[in-house]
């Protein structure tokens, strides 16, 4: 899942991004509303975590712009104001969920995952293929009952391939959805990650390389 965190407090934004990356998410950061709209114009995000009280372009305006333009991401709005009126106003502006500050990080993660599931066709809580089982919520992967020790990127790639339901997923799509904007698009990072993932999955092989197209399970 690729996330955009929009928060004008730099330290908080970087702390949230670091924590979400540890949860296996690809995270970009914008420190104001203008930067947020610039990033959404060129990148595809599943969820936008949006501080309401932004300088310049207000969070409400960012949210309304995304809704008006039909941007597919779900919006989780954050704000220090916690009255019922504030929540109603934020949701009425197009936000999909609302979380008042201060909040527990575990709750933020749970809400992001819930919104991420709503941003795409419904998937089962546990993804299965042959003797492989992957539980995105618990962050566990098992093959033949044995737990796999996967890095966050390996887990993300495996989740994307299983979610595709047999569709070929290009290296470009994997890079876009499993890595953030810090990734170098001209490296072979996807190929290397898939190679490591194959070794950890073991035999018989599950990941097929489709020439000039990408990968599929």
Tab-separated table of C-alpha atoms in Angstrom:
chain	number	residue	atom	x	y	z
A	1	UNK	CA	0.000	0.000	0.000
A	2	UNK	CA	1.333	3.428	-0.947
A	3	UNK	CA	0.465	6.263	1.420
A	4	UNK	CA	0.780	10.055	1.308
A	5	UNK	CA	1.195	11.747	4.690
A	6	UNK	CA	0.325	15.454	4.567
A	7	UNK	CA	1.396	17.169	7.784
A	8	UNK	CA	2.992	20.602	8.227
A	9	UNK	CA	4.807	19.625	11.434
A	10	UNK	CA	7.962	18.157	9.917
A	11	UNK	CA	9.023	16.088	12.935
A	12	UNK	CA	5.569	14.526	13.302
A	13	UNK	CA	5.354	13.861	9.551
A	14	UNK	CA	8.724	12.096	9.523
A	15	UNK	CA	7.861	10.106	12.665
A	16	UNK	CA	4.580	8.915	11.140
A	17	UNK	CA	6.286	8.048	7.859
A	18	UNK	CA	8.995	6.039	9.620
A	19	UNK	CA	6.428	4.127	11.655
A	20	UNK	CA	4.241	3.348	8.640
A	21	UNK	CA	7.262	2.142	6.682
A	22	UNK	CA	8.001	-0.279	9.512
A	23	UNK	CA	4.455	-1.549	8.968
A	24	UNK	CA	5.386	-2.393	5.391
A	25	UNK	CA	3.846	0.624	3.665
A	26	UNK	CA	5.454	2.849	1.031
A	27	UNK	CA	5.169	6.420	2.312
A	28	UNK	CA	5.648	9.835	0.730
A	29	UNK	CA	5.464	13.061	2.753
A	30	UNK	CA	4.091	16.501	1.889
A	31	UNK	CA	4.448	19.412	4.308
A	32	UNK	CA	1.684	21.606	2.901
A	33	UNK	CA	-1.434	21.471	0.755
A	34	UNK	CA	0.264	22.657	-2.414
A	35	UNK	CA	2.855	19.882	-2.234
A	36	UNK	CA	0.092	17.360	-1.531
A	37	UNK	CA	-1.784	18.291	-4.708
A	38	UNK	CA	1.450	18.170	-6.700
A	39	UNK	CA	2.183	14.635	-5.498
A	40	UNK	CA	-1.329	13.335	-6.082
A	41	UNK	CA	-1.193	14.718	-9.616
A	42	UNK	CA	1.689	12.395	-10.510
A	43	UNK	CA	1.465	9.475	-8.054
A	44	UNK	CA	-1.188	6.911	-7.244
A	45	UNK	CA	-1.912	6.511	-3.533
A	46	UNK	CA	-4.320	4.140	-1.820
A	47	UNK	CA	-4.705	6.395	1.237
A	48	UNK	CA	-3.968	10.065	1.926
A	49	UNK	CA	-3.417	10.891	5.616
A	50	UNK	CA	-4.338	14.569	5.616
A	51	UNK	CA	-3.858	17.106	8.387
A	52	UNK	CA	-6.816	19.456	8.250
A	53	UNK	CA	-5.098	22.579	9.538
A	54	UNK	CA	-2.507	23.123	6.822
A	55	UNK	CA	-0.902	26.453	5.913
A	56	UNK	CA	-1.544	27.814	2.430
A	57	UNK	CA	-3.981	25.400	0.851
A	58	UNK	CA	-6.173	24.221	3.724
A	59	UNK	CA	-6.716	20.503	4.274
A	60	UNK	CA	-10.434	20.903	3.542
A	61	UNK	CA	-9.598	22.389	0.137
A	62	UNK	CA	-7.115	19.601	-0.615
A	63	UNK	CA	-9.752	16.999	0.236
A	64	UNK	CA	-12.439	18.717	-1.838
A	65	UNK	CA	-10.069	18.986	-4.808
A	66	UNK	CA	-9.287	15.261	-4.675
A	67	UNK	CA	-12.997	14.416	-4.507
A	68	UNK	CA	-13.906	16.809	-7.327
A	69	UNK	CA	-11.186	15.407	-9.580
A	70	UNK	CA	-12.236	11.836	-8.848
A	71	UNK	CA	-8.897	10.885	-7.290
A	72	UNK	CA	-9.250	7.250	-6.170
A	73	UNK	CA	-7.448	7.431	-2.803
A	74	UNK	CA	-9.297	7.276	0.491
A	75	UNK	CA	-8.738	10.277	2.768
A	76	UNK	CA	-8.076	9.988	6.504
A	77	UNK	CA	-8.278	13.466	8.004
A	78	UNK	CA	-6.309	14.406	11.118
A	79	UNK	CA	-6.976	17.442	13.285
A	80	UNK	CA	-6.366	18.796	16.767
A	81	UNK	CA	-10.028	19.872	16.889
A	82	UNK	CA	-12.208	17.051	18.169
A	83	UNK	CA	-15.725	18.422	18.467
A	84	UNK	CA	-18.618	16.689	16.752
A	85	UNK	CA	-19.083	19.742	14.513
A	86	UNK	CA	-15.482	19.527	13.326
A	87	UNK	CA	-15.842	15.850	12.501
A	88	UNK	CA	-19.098	16.367	10.651
A	89	UNK	CA	-17.609	19.233	8.654
A	90	UNK	CA	-14.542	17.218	7.712
A	91	UNK	CA	-16.567	14.196	6.625
A	92	UNK	CA	-18.991	16.400	4.725
A	93	UNK	CA	-16.039	17.784	2.774
A	94	UNK	CA	-15.273	14.348	1.383
A	95	UNK	CA	-13.011	12.696	3.961
A	96	UNK	CA	-13.560	8.958	4.370
A	97	UNK	CA	-12.496	8.855	8.005
A	98	UNK	CA	-11.543	11.254	10.768
A	99	UNK	CA	-8.985	10.883	13.575
A	100	UNK	CA	-8.524	13.574	16.238
A	101	UNK	CA	-5.083	14.362	17.648
A	102	UNK	CA	-3.522	13.056	19.796
A	103	UNK	CA	-4.068	9.506	18.608
A	104	UNK	CA	-2.592	6.074	19.211
A	105	UNK	CA	-0.312	4.983	16.382
A	106	UNK	CA	-1.851	1.492	16.396
A	107	UNK	CA	-5.264	3.017	15.721
A	108	UNK	CA	-3.860	5.087	12.855
A	109	UNK	CA	-2.405	1.945	11.270
A	110	UNK	CA	-5.682	0.061	11.698
A	111	UNK	CA	-7.685	2.859	10.107
A	112	UNK	CA	-5.255	3.161	7.183
A	113	UNK	CA	-5.460	-0.567	6.523
A	114	UNK	CA	-9.261	-0.464	6.677
A	115	UNK	CA	-9.365	2.414	4.182
A	116	UNK	CA	-6.824	0.666	1.965
A	117	UNK	CA	-9.114	-2.338	1.713
A	118	UNK	CA	-11.923	-0.039	0.583
A	119	UNK	CA	-9.787	1.603	-2.120
A	120	UNK	CA	-9.728	-1.559	-4.223
A	121	UNK	CA	-12.004	-4.501	-4.978
A	122	UNK	CA	-12.739	-6.473	-1.829
A	123	UNK	CA	-10.122	-9.114	-1.044
A	124	UNK	CA	-10.315	-11.973	1.455
A	125	UNK	CA	-8.601	-11.293	4.801
A	126	UNK	CA	-6.101	-14.074	4.069
A	127	UNK	CA	-4.645	-14.446	0.556
A	128	UNK	CA	-3.993	-18.028	-0.495
A	129	UNK	CA	-2.422	-19.860	-3.413
A	130	UNK	CA	-1.564	-23.562	-3.303
A	131	UNK	CA	0.174	-24.062	0.078
A	132	UNK	CA	0.977	-20.353	0.481
A	133	UNK	CA	-1.019	-18.210	2.916
A	134	UNK	CA	-0.486	-14.492	3.495
A	135	UNK	CA	-2.299	-12.482	6.172
A	136	UNK	CA	-1.830	-8.732	5.532
A	137	UNK	CA	-3.476	-7.762	8.818
A	138	UNK	CA	-1.179	-9.921	10.965
A	139	UNK	CA	1.800	-9.390	8.620
A	140	UNK	CA	2.446	-13.125	8.396
A	141	UNK	CA	3.227	-15.409	5.459
A	142	UNK	CA	3.238	-19.195	5.631
A	143	UNK	CA	4.191	-21.877	3.131
A	144	UNK	CA	3.286	-25.471	3.912
A	145	UNK	CA	2.619	-24.267	7.467
A	146	UNK	CA	6.113	-22.820	7.890
A	147	UNK	CA	6.457	-19.121	8.597
A	148	UNK	CA	8.450	-17.135	6.031
A	149	UNK	CA	10.920	-14.489	7.190
A	150	UNK	CA	10.181	-11.714	4.672
A	151	UNK	CA	11.442	-8.149	4.576
A	152	UNK	CA	8.778	-5.408	4.325
A	153	UNK	CA	9.398	-5.017	0.569
A	154	UNK	CA	9.318	-8.759	-0.053
A	155	UNK	CA	6.042	-8.969	1.859
A	156	UNK	CA	4.601	-6.039	-0.120
A	157	UNK	CA	5.571	-7.573	-3.467
A	158	UNK	CA	4.103	-10.944	-2.491
A	159	UNK	CA	0.880	-9.266	-1.341
A	160	UNK	CA	0.560	-7.384	-4.631
A	161	UNK	CA	1.152	-10.519	-6.699
A	162	UNK	CA	-1.383	-12.548	-4.718
A	163	UNK	CA	-3.917	-9.710	-4.831
A	164	UNK	CA	-3.655	-9.630	-8.628
A	165	UNK	CA	-5.408	-12.999	-8.852
A	166	UNK	CA	-3.240	-14.394	-11.624
A	167	UNK	CA	-2.909	-11.120	-13.526
A	168	UNK	CA	0.576	-10.183	-14.706
A	169	UNK	CA	1.951	-7.321	-12.616
A	170	UNK	CA	4.611	-5.212	-14.302
A	171	UNK	CA	7.839	-4.191	-12.603
A	172	UNK	CA	6.714	-0.583	-13.006
A	173	UNK	CA	3.495	-1.239	-11.087
A	174	UNK	CA	5.359	-3.048	-8.333
A	175	UNK	CA	7.796	-0.136	-8.047
A	176	UNK	CA	4.967	2.398	-7.970
A	177	UNK	CA	2.902	0.630	-5.334
A	178	UNK	CA	5.477	-1.019	-3.063
A	179	UNK	CA	8.154	1.699	-3.014
A	180	UNK	CA	7.924	5.425	-2.294
A	181	UNK	CA	9.248	8.402	-4.232
A	182	UNK	CA	12.758	7.881	-2.839
A	183	UNK	CA	13.121	4.752	-4.986
A	184	UNK	CA	15.289	5.094	-8.078
A	185	UNK	CA	13.166	3.985	-11.077
A	186	UNK	CA	16.304	3.137	-13.061
A	187	UNK	CA	17.624	0.512	-10.633
A	188	UNK	CA	16.957	-3.222	-10.688
A	189	UNK	CA	15.512	-3.126	-7.160
A	190	UNK	CA	12.299	-4.904	-8.199
A	191	UNK	CA	14.208	-7.700	-9.928
A	192	UNK	CA	16.482	-8.164	-6.916
A	193	UNK	CA	13.540	-8.208	-4.484
A	194	UNK	CA	11.620	-10.751	-6.572
A	195	UNK	CA	14.753	-12.920	-6.780
A	196	UNK	CA	15.163	-12.914	-2.986
A	197	UNK	CA	11.460	-13.604	-2.559
A	198	UNK	CA	11.673	-16.608	-4.885
A	199	UNK	CA	14.495	-18.093	-2.831
A	200	UNK	CA	12.560	-17.676	0.404
A	201	UNK	CA	9.396	-19.199	-1.062
A	202	UNK	CA	11.320	-22.308	-2.083
A	203	UNK	CA	10.119	-25.123	-4.348
A	204	UNK	CA	8.050	-25.723	-6.294
A	205	UNK	CA	8.408	-22.183	-7.725
A	206	UNK	CA	5.354	-19.937	-7.425
A	207	UNK	CA	6.408	-16.698	-9.125
A	208	UNK	CA	6.460	-16.779	-12.906
A	209	UNK	CA	8.367	-14.241	-14.995
A	210	UNK	CA	6.414	-13.234	-18.093
A	211	UNK	CA	8.837	-11.928	-20.716
A	212	UNK	CA	8.489	-8.205	-21.475
A	213	UNK	CA	5.466	-8.014	-19.160
A	214	UNK	CA	6.221	-8.657	-15.489
A	215	UNK	CA	5.476	-11.282	-12.867
A	216	UNK	CA	2.523	-13.341	-11.718
A	217	UNK	CA	1.535	-16.047	-9.267
